Amino acid sequence: MQQITMGEAVNQALREEMRRDEQVFVAGEGIGVGIHSNPKFPTFGLLEEFGTRRVKDTPVSEAAIAGLAVGASVMGLRPVVEIMFNPFFTIAADQIVNHAAKLRYLSGGKSKFPLVVRMKSGSGIGAGCQHSHNLEAWLAHCPGLKVVMPGTPADAKGLLKSAIRDDNPVIFIEDMILYFVPGPVPEEDYSIPIGVADVKKPGGDVTLVTWSKMLGAAFKAAAKLEQEGISVEIVDLRTLVPLDEETILKSVTKTGRLVVLHEATRTGGFGGEIAAVVAEKAFAQLKAPIKRIAAPDIPVPYSKPLEEFYLPNEKMIIESIRAIMQSKEQ
Amino acid sequence: MENPNQVVLLETMLLIRRFEEKLEALSKEPGKLHGMMIVCTGQEAVAAGVSAALEPQDVIISNHRSHGHLIAKGAEINLLMAEIYGKRTGYNKGKSGTLHIAVPEVNALCTTTVVGGGIPIAVGTAFAAQYENKDFVTVCYFGNGAADEGSFHEALNLAALWNLPVIFVCENNVYSGAQRQEEHTRVKDLADRAAAYGMASQIVDGNDVQRVYEATAEAREKCLAGDGPILLEFKTYRWGGHSTTDHQVYQPKEEIEQWKQRCPIEKLKKELLGAGVLTEATWQQLNEGVMKQVEQSVQFAEESPWPDVTEALEDIFA
Ligand SMILES: Cc1ncc(C[n+]2csc(CCOP(=O)(O)OP(=O)(O)O)c2C)c(N)n1
């Protein structure tokens, strides 16, 4: 199997879908000619292969980029547009939240909007809080949007293919640090369904639900805990909306303990939703109170030690899991 | 309007240049700086000329390419450098870093790296001047790329409608990221856009610090007389890439060389040498003095303590 990074995997998905379907085009800031001529970036080389008809460099105009996707999609094209960084989604928000998400409903189910909005997210790049701000919970709160957040190159490729083939608006969030982290990716054509979580590591004592970049820390913590005799089951959500409740509930029913881990800040984070689902539907199976691990409620600070402090880490996961193993049934 | 001291103008530009060159050099040394640096090498005349026409009470709103704006407005380079290093002694205690340094001490109230994000904010600061009948103007710096954001159009329309005392400074350095101006807009002169909002505008050579100064001083007087706002387009050039991570594959070498021939610092230096205001010896002194200041700022930053991690939790609410 090929070992490629998430950036390269996204690139492969875009290329293969563009080759497969003439209706697919990409648009965004610096996606044709960019400042980074780096093969690890998702849109590297697309312009050379597909030309300016299908690879559209846009001005710095997020509202227009998002609107372009909405209008083109209702005409039957399959736009894959890029909003450079998650926080700049706020400028595109009217088109995405008030339009892409609602227009099908407003048409009484007559129209469809098969579009994908890709954006970069994540802290750890030393760019500060106007570049790093994980807003997936906002997006998940908008009925009519599917929200995908892969944590491995293979998932990114398979999920992006599904997103492009999906007849609905899909928000596809890529962590920037993961662009450079390699992993195995199948050579053959495959897709991964949206809305299906993945048990990345089976375990019997505690369920650790996470997604995107936090998956790496989850694996490391689980390996260490294994040596202490604590068996962690890692559930990678991959998709926040639609949420795969079944996989979460099945795991919690088995382990009786739930820890939710995400990079986004705590208050109003999507971890609260997971906790609520489990509290509503599997309360009787819980042996201990649910725990959430998330960033503190602050903007991402620039200074290196502060930015490191912001990001939940392996140590916090280990401590939380040790604590949940000790806490008695309520 | 009294002409600014030309040697001071030269020194300001030189300080900006050496500061930015130092950052470019430091960014190549592993482990020194966190993240990419965005510098304004080649564009020094805009910041220096604009600020020479301003008073301390005047407000500036800046963008991602802010170091020159801040230095010219009077920010101390030790505290800027410390902020860029992410140290506790920096202007923003390490929370901001290079991209959004605010220096309220010199009325550099808001620096944003969201392209176009500062333009509507300038409407607000200018509104406050009008509302309270105060004698200050707002200068809002942004690039040619930012003029494509919706925020630009809404803000200019509103500022014009209410005659607000704001000088919109479009620093046209030819590029917006990897795009040349003709690749991101049909408009040749962004100053033309002012007409769409019933606003006055002027196109100025942004590499001629004296012209920049004159245009700003005139604009400031108009604003204070109630005849604002105005859009000034300064034509200049970004010598380096967008940021220190830019590979510049799209930027023609000959173009860079041509613009280097029009260096704003060399231009003024030559004029002052010709006029006998400056000698080679005083130039050397000036340059050495500036280099020393920059070296000291690096030393200050490196010797400064890191913030304690618990400080990350502070400064959210007033
Ligand atoms: C809203 C938003 N979109 C995209 C970006 C990424 N970005 C940073 S600077 C830049 C180009 C801006 O060009 P311009 O306004 O001309 O200023 P310059 O960099 O040339 O000084 C872009 C696209 C951003 N910071 N904010």
XYZ file of C-alpha atoms and ligand atoms in Angstrom:
674
model
C 0.000 0.000 0.000
C 1.220 3.529 -0.713
C 2.360 5.651 2.247
C 1.200 9.212 1.641
C 0.246 12.210 3.744
C -3.231 13.616 4.157
C -2.348 16.510 1.866
C -1.360 14.046 -0.843
C -4.411 11.882 -0.183
C -6.751 14.846 -0.612
C -4.880 15.683 -3.783
C -5.424 12.164 -5.133
C -9.124 12.290 -4.296
C -9.517 15.613 -6.092
C -7.627 14.387 -9.155
C -9.499 11.105 -9.381
C -12.897 12.736 -8.976
C -12.052 15.434 -11.512
C -10.956 12.757 -13.977
C -14.100 10.746 -13.319
C -16.623 13.560 -13.467
C -16.374 16.556 -15.774
C -18.864 18.448 -13.593
C -16.376 18.639 -10.735
C -14.342 21.828 -10.540
C -12.267 23.458 -7.815
C -12.092 27.117 -6.822
C -10.422 29.143 -4.107
C -7.585 31.423 -3.149
C -4.189 30.263 -4.379
C -5.351 26.801 -5.388
C -3.993 26.998 -8.930
C -0.931 29.150 -8.495
C -0.175 29.428 -4.804
C 2.613 30.697 -2.627
C 3.463 27.138 -1.573
C 4.608 25.009 -4.450
C 4.563 22.019 -2.169
C 3.374 18.556 -3.263
C 2.063 17.973 0.255
C -0.589 20.620 -0.330
C -3.955 19.306 -1.532
C -4.294 21.316 -4.709
C -0.702 20.880 -5.899
C -0.491 20.292 -9.642
C -4.235 20.446 -10.315
C -3.893 23.475 -12.561
C -1.267 21.706 -14.670
C -3.493 18.668 -15.115
C -6.924 20.248 -15.498
C -6.300 23.788 -16.705
C -7.918 27.088 -15.871
C -11.426 26.027 -16.867
C -11.657 23.642 -13.932
C -9.122 25.048 -11.501
C -10.252 28.540 -10.625
C -7.999 30.875 -8.696
C -10.227 33.467 -7.097
C -9.674 36.883 -5.569
C -9.692 37.160 -1.772
C -13.484 37.009 -1.616
C -14.820 34.268 0.630
C -18.467 35.267 0.304
C -18.218 35.093 -3.475
C -16.348 31.789 -3.358
C -19.078 30.216 -1.245
C -21.825 31.770 -3.339
C -20.133 30.472 -6.478
C -20.449 26.982 -5.050
C -24.115 27.419 -4.170
C -25.093 28.799 -7.571
C -22.987 26.395 -9.603
C -24.242 23.401 -7.669
C -27.925 24.143 -8.214
C -27.109 24.162 -11.940
C -25.751 20.639 -11.697
C -22.033 21.300 -11.396
C -20.077 19.804 -8.514
C -18.001 22.574 -6.998
C -15.269 21.829 -4.497
C -14.331 25.201 -3.104
C -11.668 26.044 -0.591
C -11.867 28.500 2.270
C -8.226 28.927 3.190
C -8.567 28.738 6.965
C -11.465 27.744 9.186
C -11.852 31.231 10.768
C -12.370 32.796 7.328
C -15.475 30.657 7.054
C -17.140 33.464 9.000
C -16.926 35.636 5.887
C -18.459 32.889 3.775
C -20.971 32.018 6.468
C -24.008 33.729 4.979
C -23.717 31.755 1.770
C -23.050 28.506 3.581
C -25.304 28.756 6.611
C -28.237 30.765 5.278
C -28.126 29.503 1.732
C -26.283 26.244 1.037
C -27.755 24.638 4.146
C -31.322 25.876 3.727
C -32.164 26.318 0.080
C -33.115 22.715 -0.560
C -35.478 22.801 2.381
C -36.873 26.122 1.211
C -37.518 24.618 -2.211
C -39.615 21.906 -0.622
C -37.030 19.338 -1.610
C -37.056 20.285 -5.287
C -33.525 21.651 -5.623
C -30.218 20.172 -4.632
C -26.848 21.650 -3.856
C -24.053 19.118 -4.343
C -21.136 21.170 -3.141
C -18.066 20.671 -0.977
C -16.381 23.368 1.071
C -12.879 22.344 2.100
C -11.103 24.252 4.812
C -7.907 24.011 6.824
C -8.101 23.921 10.566
C -5.994 23.271 13.597
C -3.499 24.842 15.942
C 0.228 24.208 16.124
C 1.312 26.274 13.136
C 2.312 29.438 14.993
C -0.131 31.652 13.136
C -2.316 32.644 16.058
C -6.042 32.738 16.632
C -7.233 34.282 13.384
C -5.831 31.326 11.453
C -6.321 28.597 14.021
C -9.845 28.228 15.343
C -11.726 24.981 15.129
C -15.328 25.869 14.425
C -16.733 22.441 13.588
C -19.369 22.671 16.320
C -20.833 25.816 14.735
C -21.120 24.016 11.437
C -22.580 20.908 13.010
C -25.246 23.144 14.516
C -26.592 24.078 11.081
C -29.165 21.578 9.825
C -28.548 20.936 6.153
C -24.772 20.702 6.323
C -22.805 17.491 6.541
C -19.580 17.894 8.466
C -16.581 15.650 7.826
C -13.291 15.783 9.713
C -10.875 12.994 8.813
C -7.925 11.973 10.970
C -5.958 9.738 8.598
C -4.862 10.012 4.953
C -6.913 6.968 3.946
C -10.065 8.341 5.537
C -9.475 11.737 3.975
C -9.262 10.263 0.508
C -12.245 7.973 0.832
C -14.422 10.541 2.560
C -13.616 13.337 0.141
C -14.689 11.083 -2.710
C -17.997 10.484 -0.979
C -18.349 14.179 -0.237
C -17.877 15.078 -3.891
C -20.395 12.415 -4.958
C -22.888 13.479 -2.293
C -25.875 15.528 -3.447
C -25.710 17.817 -0.406
C -23.472 20.551 0.954
C -20.556 18.914 2.733
C -18.070 20.778 4.894
C -14.732 18.993 4.757
C -12.267 20.094 7.422
C -8.574 19.233 7.034
C -6.076 19.661 9.832
C -2.951 21.429 8.600
C -0.499 19.445 10.696
C -1.935 16.234 9.240
C -1.064 17.417 5.729
C 2.468 16.269 6.482
C 1.803 13.047 8.396
C 2.041 9.894 6.258
C -0.171 6.842 6.482
C -1.214 3.867 4.365
C -3.696 4.585 1.581
C -5.122 1.935 -0.762
C -4.072 2.222 -4.389
C -7.411 1.184 -5.844
C -10.507 3.330 -6.217
C -12.488 3.295 -2.975
C -14.753 5.550 -1.008
C -15.744 5.708 2.638
C -19.358 6.493 3.464
C -20.154 9.746 5.209
C -21.796 9.228 8.591
C -19.926 6.108 9.620
C -17.518 6.215 12.553
C -14.554 3.883 12.708
C -13.300 1.888 15.649
C -9.628 2.586 15.127
C -8.502 0.430 18.037
C -10.671 -2.077 19.868
C -10.584 -2.133 23.657
C -12.660 -3.241 26.603
C -12.346 -0.750 29.457
C -13.046 2.719 28.174
C -14.366 4.328 25.001
C -12.362 7.280 23.709
C -14.319 9.190 21.074
C -12.294 11.640 19.008
C -11.644 12.969 15.499
C -9.115 14.733 13.293
C -5.683 15.573 14.691
C -6.470 14.336 18.220
C -6.447 10.804 16.904
C -2.633 10.782 17.063
C -2.521 11.707 20.751
C -5.298 9.188 21.411
C -3.227 6.360 19.912
C -0.156 7.269 21.917
C -2.082 7.514 25.170
C -3.861 4.218 24.509
C -0.546 2.454 23.890
C 0.823 3.659 27.213
C -2.353 2.786 29.089
C -2.271 -0.675 27.580
C 0.970 -1.250 29.510
C -0.877 -0.393 32.723
C -3.532 -2.920 31.844
C -6.163 -0.387 30.726
C -7.711 -1.285 27.405
C -8.906 1.739 25.439
C -11.299 1.551 22.494
C -10.703 4.455 20.122
C -13.731 5.543 18.119
C -12.805 7.940 15.328
C -15.975 9.820 14.439
C -14.681 10.950 11.023
C -18.074 12.547 10.392
C -19.822 14.803 12.919
C -22.988 15.179 10.869
C -24.658 12.808 10.321
C -23.492 11.364 13.616
C -22.942 7.620 13.874
C -24.663 7.165 17.217
C -24.822 3.430 16.787
C -21.065 2.905 16.817
C -20.636 5.178 19.833
C -23.437 3.524 21.794
C -22.241 0.051 20.937
C -18.775 0.850 22.217
C -19.996 2.518 25.401
C -22.338 -0.383 26.075
C -19.296 -2.645 25.929
C -16.890 -0.533 28.009
C -19.231 1.380 30.322
C -16.975 4.432 30.242
C -16.776 7.404 27.890
C -14.085 10.002 27.352
C -14.563 12.507 24.540
C -11.523 14.274 23.170
C -11.371 17.226 20.788
C -9.062 20.075 19.865
C -11.782 22.719 19.736
C -12.542 24.701 22.882
C -14.667 23.113 25.553
C -17.777 25.253 25.938
C -20.251 24.486 23.194
C -17.817 22.008 21.678
C -19.102 18.971 19.832
C -17.984 16.801 22.746
C -21.024 18.045 24.617
C -23.236 16.540 21.925
C -21.555 13.144 22.214
C -21.898 13.248 25.986
C -25.572 14.144 25.659
C -26.290 11.309 23.240
C -24.653 8.797 25.539
C -26.340 10.233 28.634
C -29.715 10.022 26.906
C -29.343 6.615 25.361
C -26.830 4.624 27.380
C -26.977 6.101 30.850
C -27.701 2.786 32.471
C -24.580 1.270 30.913
C -22.231 3.901 32.325
C -19.964 2.850 35.182
C -18.548 6.331 35.687
C -19.352 9.955 34.799
C -18.481 10.987 31.253
C -15.318 13.028 30.789
C -14.521 15.648 28.176
C -11.006 16.640 27.161
C -10.858 19.818 25.111
C -8.905 23.023 24.682
C -9.505 25.686 27.319
C -11.993 28.426 26.406
C -9.450 30.796 24.916
C -8.417 31.899 21.445
C -5.352 29.996 20.190
C -2.354 31.941 21.539
C 0.703 32.546 19.365
C 3.604 32.085 21.760
C 4.984 28.556 21.391
C 4.584 27.411 25.000
C 1.103 28.930 25.138
C 0.052 27.308 21.883
C 1.296 23.967 23.198
C -0.652 24.536 26.391
C -3.792 25.142 24.324
C -3.744 21.775 22.584
C -5.005 18.763 24.556
C -2.182 16.256 24.876
C -1.303 12.672 25.604
C -0.700 13.350 29.293
C -4.172 14.819 29.760
C -5.722 11.827 28.048
C -3.789 9.378 30.216
C -4.763 11.208 33.380
C -8.425 11.437 32.397
C -8.583 7.782 31.564
C -6.821 6.752 34.760
C -9.294 8.892 36.692
C -12.337 7.486 34.932
C -11.076 3.978 35.643
C -10.926 4.807 39.337
C -14.190 6.690 39.690
C -16.962 4.564 41.131
C -20.337 3.897 39.619
C -22.625 6.803 40.494
C 2.005 72.033 6.881
C 5.638 71.886 7.852
C 7.807 69.508 5.891
C 8.980 66.588 7.990
C 12.647 66.220 8.777
C 14.010 64.285 5.832
C 16.725 62.560 7.808
C 14.132 61.326 10.274
C 12.075 59.963 7.385
C 15.151 58.199 6.062
C 15.919 56.776 9.463
C 12.373 55.483 9.892
C 12.496 53.708 6.563
C 15.893 52.289 7.363
C 14.756 51.025 10.734
C 11.820 49.251 9.110
C 14.089 47.773 6.444
C 16.674 46.446 8.890
C 13.993 45.125 11.214
C 12.349 43.169 8.413
C 15.673 41.919 7.059
C 16.498 40.651 10.524
C 13.200 38.779 10.704
C 13.826 37.184 7.331
C 17.259 36.070 8.518
C 15.949 34.807 11.850
C 13.196 32.842 10.169
C 15.871 30.803 8.394
C 17.440 29.828 11.708
C 15.660 26.752 13.021
C 13.986 27.126 16.385
C 14.133 30.925 16.591
C 10.720 32.105 15.431
C 7.407 30.294 15.590
C 5.494 30.277 12.320
C 5.905 32.299 9.143
C 6.888 35.965 8.972
C 5.194 38.539 6.776
C 7.444 41.504 6.069
C 7.151 44.749 4.110
C 10.613 45.054 2.573
C 10.437 47.528 -0.317
C 7.266 49.223 0.948
C 8.823 51.298 3.734
C 7.959 54.673 2.215
C 4.238 54.129 2.663
C 4.338 53.624 6.416
C 7.023 56.265 6.977
C 5.371 58.903 4.790
C 1.879 58.310 6.147
C 2.936 58.423 9.775
C 4.997 61.566 9.237
C 1.713 63.308 8.484
C -0.062 61.971 11.561
C -0.325 63.187 15.114
C -0.084 60.897 18.126
C -3.863 60.958 18.634
C -4.506 59.660 15.127
C -5.540 56.046 14.957
C -4.153 53.422 12.634
C -5.775 50.138 11.713
C -3.307 47.709 10.220
C -3.193 44.377 8.456
C -1.013 41.264 8.343
C 1.911 43.243 6.872
C 2.037 45.536 9.872
C 5.575 45.903 11.196
C 6.350 49.011 9.132
C 3.052 50.663 10.043
C 3.675 50.076 13.726
C 7.315 51.180 13.741
C 6.487 54.354 11.836
C 3.671 55.151 14.256
C 6.166 54.987 17.096
C 6.052 51.439 18.409
C 9.229 50.358 20.178
C 11.093 47.690 18.301
C 12.214 45.887 21.453
C 8.607 45.225 22.353
C 7.690 44.343 18.777
C 10.560 41.882 18.511
C 9.670 40.343 21.856
C 6.090 39.894 20.671
C 7.281 38.245 17.476
C 9.397 35.898 19.596
C 6.295 35.142 21.667
C 7.794 36.475 24.874
C 5.983 37.860 27.881
C 7.595 41.280 27.412
C 6.091 41.688 23.946
C 3.401 44.246 23.253
C 0.674 41.627 23.516
C 2.362 39.307 26.033
C 3.035 36.738 23.312
C -0.630 36.212 22.500
C -0.473 37.819 19.091
C 2.882 37.138 17.485
C 3.752 38.731 14.190
C 0.358 38.723 12.513
C -1.881 40.904 14.668
C 0.202 43.110 16.933
C -1.861 45.857 18.501
C -0.036 48.810 20.042
C -2.715 50.873 21.777
C 0.112 52.969 23.318
C 0.558 54.641 19.907
C -3.071 54.336 18.830
C -2.379 51.361 16.610
C -5.594 49.945 17.961
C -6.290 47.010 15.784
C -4.129 44.894 13.540
C -5.872 42.032 11.823
C -4.676 39.230 9.635
C -8.163 38.600 8.307
C -7.838 40.252 4.929
C -10.284 43.159 4.768
C -11.209 42.681 8.401
C -9.878 46.027 9.545
C -11.628 48.193 6.971
C -15.057 48.291 8.636
C -13.372 48.782 12.013
C -11.867 52.009 10.695
C -15.419 53.174 10.044
C -16.088 52.694 13.731
C -13.016 54.515 15.016
C -13.699 57.379 12.603
C -17.320 57.458 13.705
C -16.140 57.895 17.294
C -14.134 60.968 16.259
C -17.147 62.482 14.538
C -19.529 61.543 17.343
C -17.379 63.118 20.014
C -16.212 65.957 17.804
C -12.568 65.077 18.333
C -9.613 66.131 16.250
C -8.188 62.878 15.065
C -8.300 60.864 11.903
C -8.149 57.141 11.305
C -5.749 55.676 8.807
C -6.752 52.250 7.578
C -4.028 50.254 5.831
C -4.898 47.383 3.534
C -3.569 45.752 0.397
C -4.815 45.574 -3.172
C -6.101 42.073 -2.470
C -8.239 43.275 0.410
C -10.122 45.578 -1.927
C -11.818 42.436 -3.307
C -13.468 41.596 -0.009
C -17.069 42.619 0.547
C -15.992 44.369 3.740
C -14.055 46.940 1.690
C -17.105 47.920 -0.325
C -19.503 48.113 2.594
C -17.060 50.119 4.679
C -16.209 52.639 1.971
C -19.842 53.198 1.169
C -20.762 53.814 4.777
C -17.759 56.018 5.515
C -18.568 58.153 2.478
C -22.257 58.329 3.327
C -21.467 59.707 6.767
C -18.462 61.832 5.766
C -16.265 60.100 8.279
C -12.691 61.265 8.991
C -10.913 58.212 7.682
C -8.073 57.858 5.215
C -8.257 54.521 3.458
C -4.711 53.630 2.519
C -4.505 51.013 -0.179
C -0.947 49.793 -0.239
C -0.846 48.374 -3.735
C 2.221 46.143 -3.849
C 1.120 44.450 -7.108
C 0.451 41.084 -5.462
C -2.266 39.482 -3.404
C -0.717 36.234 -2.279
C 0.463 34.641 -5.526
C -1.890 36.670 -7.698
C -0.853 39.713 -9.636
C -3.316 42.553 -9.624
C -4.545 41.836 -13.151
C -5.296 38.281 -12.038
C -7.573 39.386 -9.212
C -9.375 42.408 -10.591
C -10.223 44.130 -13.877
C -9.603 47.509 -12.309
C -6.218 49.038 -13.098
C -6.264 51.662 -10.400
C -7.979 50.661 -7.196
C -8.407 54.358 -6.461
C -11.122 54.248 -9.146
C -13.321 52.311 -6.783
C -13.754 55.392 -4.584
C -15.910 56.987 -7.260
C -18.429 54.196 -6.849
C -19.091 55.476 -3.340
C -18.896 59.185 -4.073
C -15.526 59.380 -2.377
C -12.425 61.332 -3.318
C -9.259 59.453 -4.171
C -5.690 59.938 -5.239
C -3.028 57.762 -6.825
C 0.449 58.322 -5.419
C 3.930 56.904 -6.022
C 4.273 54.774 -2.916
C 8.049 54.605 -3.212
C 8.423 58.368 -2.913
C 8.192 59.076 0.771
C 7.769 62.823 0.286
C 4.792 62.337 -2.026
C 3.270 59.857 0.401
C 3.679 62.366 3.180
C 2.121 65.214 1.177
C -0.875 63.203 0.064
C -1.545 62.014 3.594
C -1.127 65.450 5.145
C -3.578 66.890 2.653
C -6.023 64.043 3.221
C -5.764 64.534 6.956
C -6.637 68.220 6.676
C -9.618 67.400 4.519
C -10.829 64.824 6.989
C -10.506 67.212 9.905
C -12.378 69.876 7.937
C -15.289 67.457 7.583
C -14.489 66.578 3.973
C -13.546 62.966 4.589
C -13.206 60.196 3.821
C -10.623 59.667 1.097
C -9.003 56.699 -0.579
C -5.270 56.944 -1.237
C -3.724 54.337 -3.470
C 0.024 54.046 -3.016
C 1.702 52.150 -5.830
C 4.562 50.119 -4.464
C 6.048 46.645 -4.631
C 6.584 43.635 -2.409
C 10.254 42.681 -2.868
C 9.963 39.355 -1.113
C 7.374 36.640 -1.241
C 4.028 36.916 0.489
C 5.633 35.409 3.572
C 8.860 33.705 4.513
C 7.306 30.368 3.474
C 6.588 31.638 -0.039
C 8.588 30.045 -2.860
C 7.993 33.037 -5.179
C 7.789 30.801 -8.244
C 5.242 33.156 -9.773
C 7.182 36.393 -9.210
C 9.458 37.338 -12.143
C 13.067 37.973 -11.105
C 13.391 40.888 -13.573
C 10.353 42.554 -12.072
C 11.865 42.340 -8.604
C 15.110 43.779 -9.934
C 13.320 46.643 -11.652
C 11.549 47.587 -8.485
C 14.736 47.306 -6.479
C 16.080 50.039 -8.756
C 13.272 52.161 -7.356
C 14.162 51.522 -3.734
C 12.493 54.197 -1.600
C 15.443 54.363 0.753
C 18.062 54.696 -1.992
C 15.950 57.376 -3.613
C 15.800 59.595 -0.548
C 19.396 58.861 0.381
C 20.571 60.037 -3.046
C 18.491 63.173 -2.822
C 19.832 64.017 0.597
C 23.420 63.305 -0.402
C 22.905 65.519 -3.468
C 21.463 68.318 -1.381
C 24.290 68.084 1.102
C 21.917 67.261 3.942
C 23.596 63.890 4.301
C 27.198 62.781 3.847
C 28.490 59.260 3.327
C 29.779 59.437 6.878
C 26.468 60.464 8.436
C 24.740 57.803 6.350
C 27.105 55.181 7.752
C 26.358 56.426 11.238
C 22.644 56.301 10.631
C 22.840 52.785 9.277
C 25.031 51.538 12.091
C 22.776 53.142 14.673
C 19.748 51.424 13.199
C 21.501 48.068 12.961
C 22.487 48.359 16.585
C 18.916 49.080 17.624
C 17.727 46.027 15.745
C 20.424 43.819 17.274
C 19.462 45.115 20.688
C 15.828 44.282 20.044
C 16.821 40.707 19.239
C 18.898 40.518 22.376
C 16.029 41.943 24.408
C 13.620 39.414 22.918
C 15.946 36.463 23.406
C 16.709 37.363 26.993
C 13.048 37.983 27.831
C 11.114 35.305 29.716
C 8.464 33.129 28.136
C 4.964 33.728 29.404
C 3.843 31.298 32.055
C 1.369 28.894 30.478
C -1.375 29.948 32.882
C -1.177 33.420 31.308
C -2.838 31.870 28.267
C -6.050 31.935 30.291
C -5.876 35.681 30.959
C -7.008 38.719 28.951
C -10.193 37.277 27.499
C -12.749 39.526 29.138
C -12.295 43.069 30.428
C -10.183 36.687 4.898
C -8.865 36.176 4.513
N -8.750 35.444 3.402
C -7.553 34.956 3.032
C -6.438 35.211 3.781
C -5.082 34.673 3.366
N -4.258 35.790 2.919
C -3.411 36.413 3.746
S -2.711 37.726 3.037
C -3.482 37.444 1.581
C -3.232 38.347 0.427
C -3.604 39.718 0.746
O -3.146 40.569 -0.242
P -3.187 42.120 -0.032
O -4.432 42.516 0.654
O -2.918 42.723 -1.353
O -1.996 42.447 0.968
P -0.458 42.096 0.798
O -0.270 40.732 1.363
O -0.098 42.189 -0.621
O 0.238 43.112 1.630
C -4.303 36.349 1.673
C -5.129 35.850 0.590
C -6.601 35.955 4.947
N -5.583 36.216 5.770
N -7.825 36.445 5.286
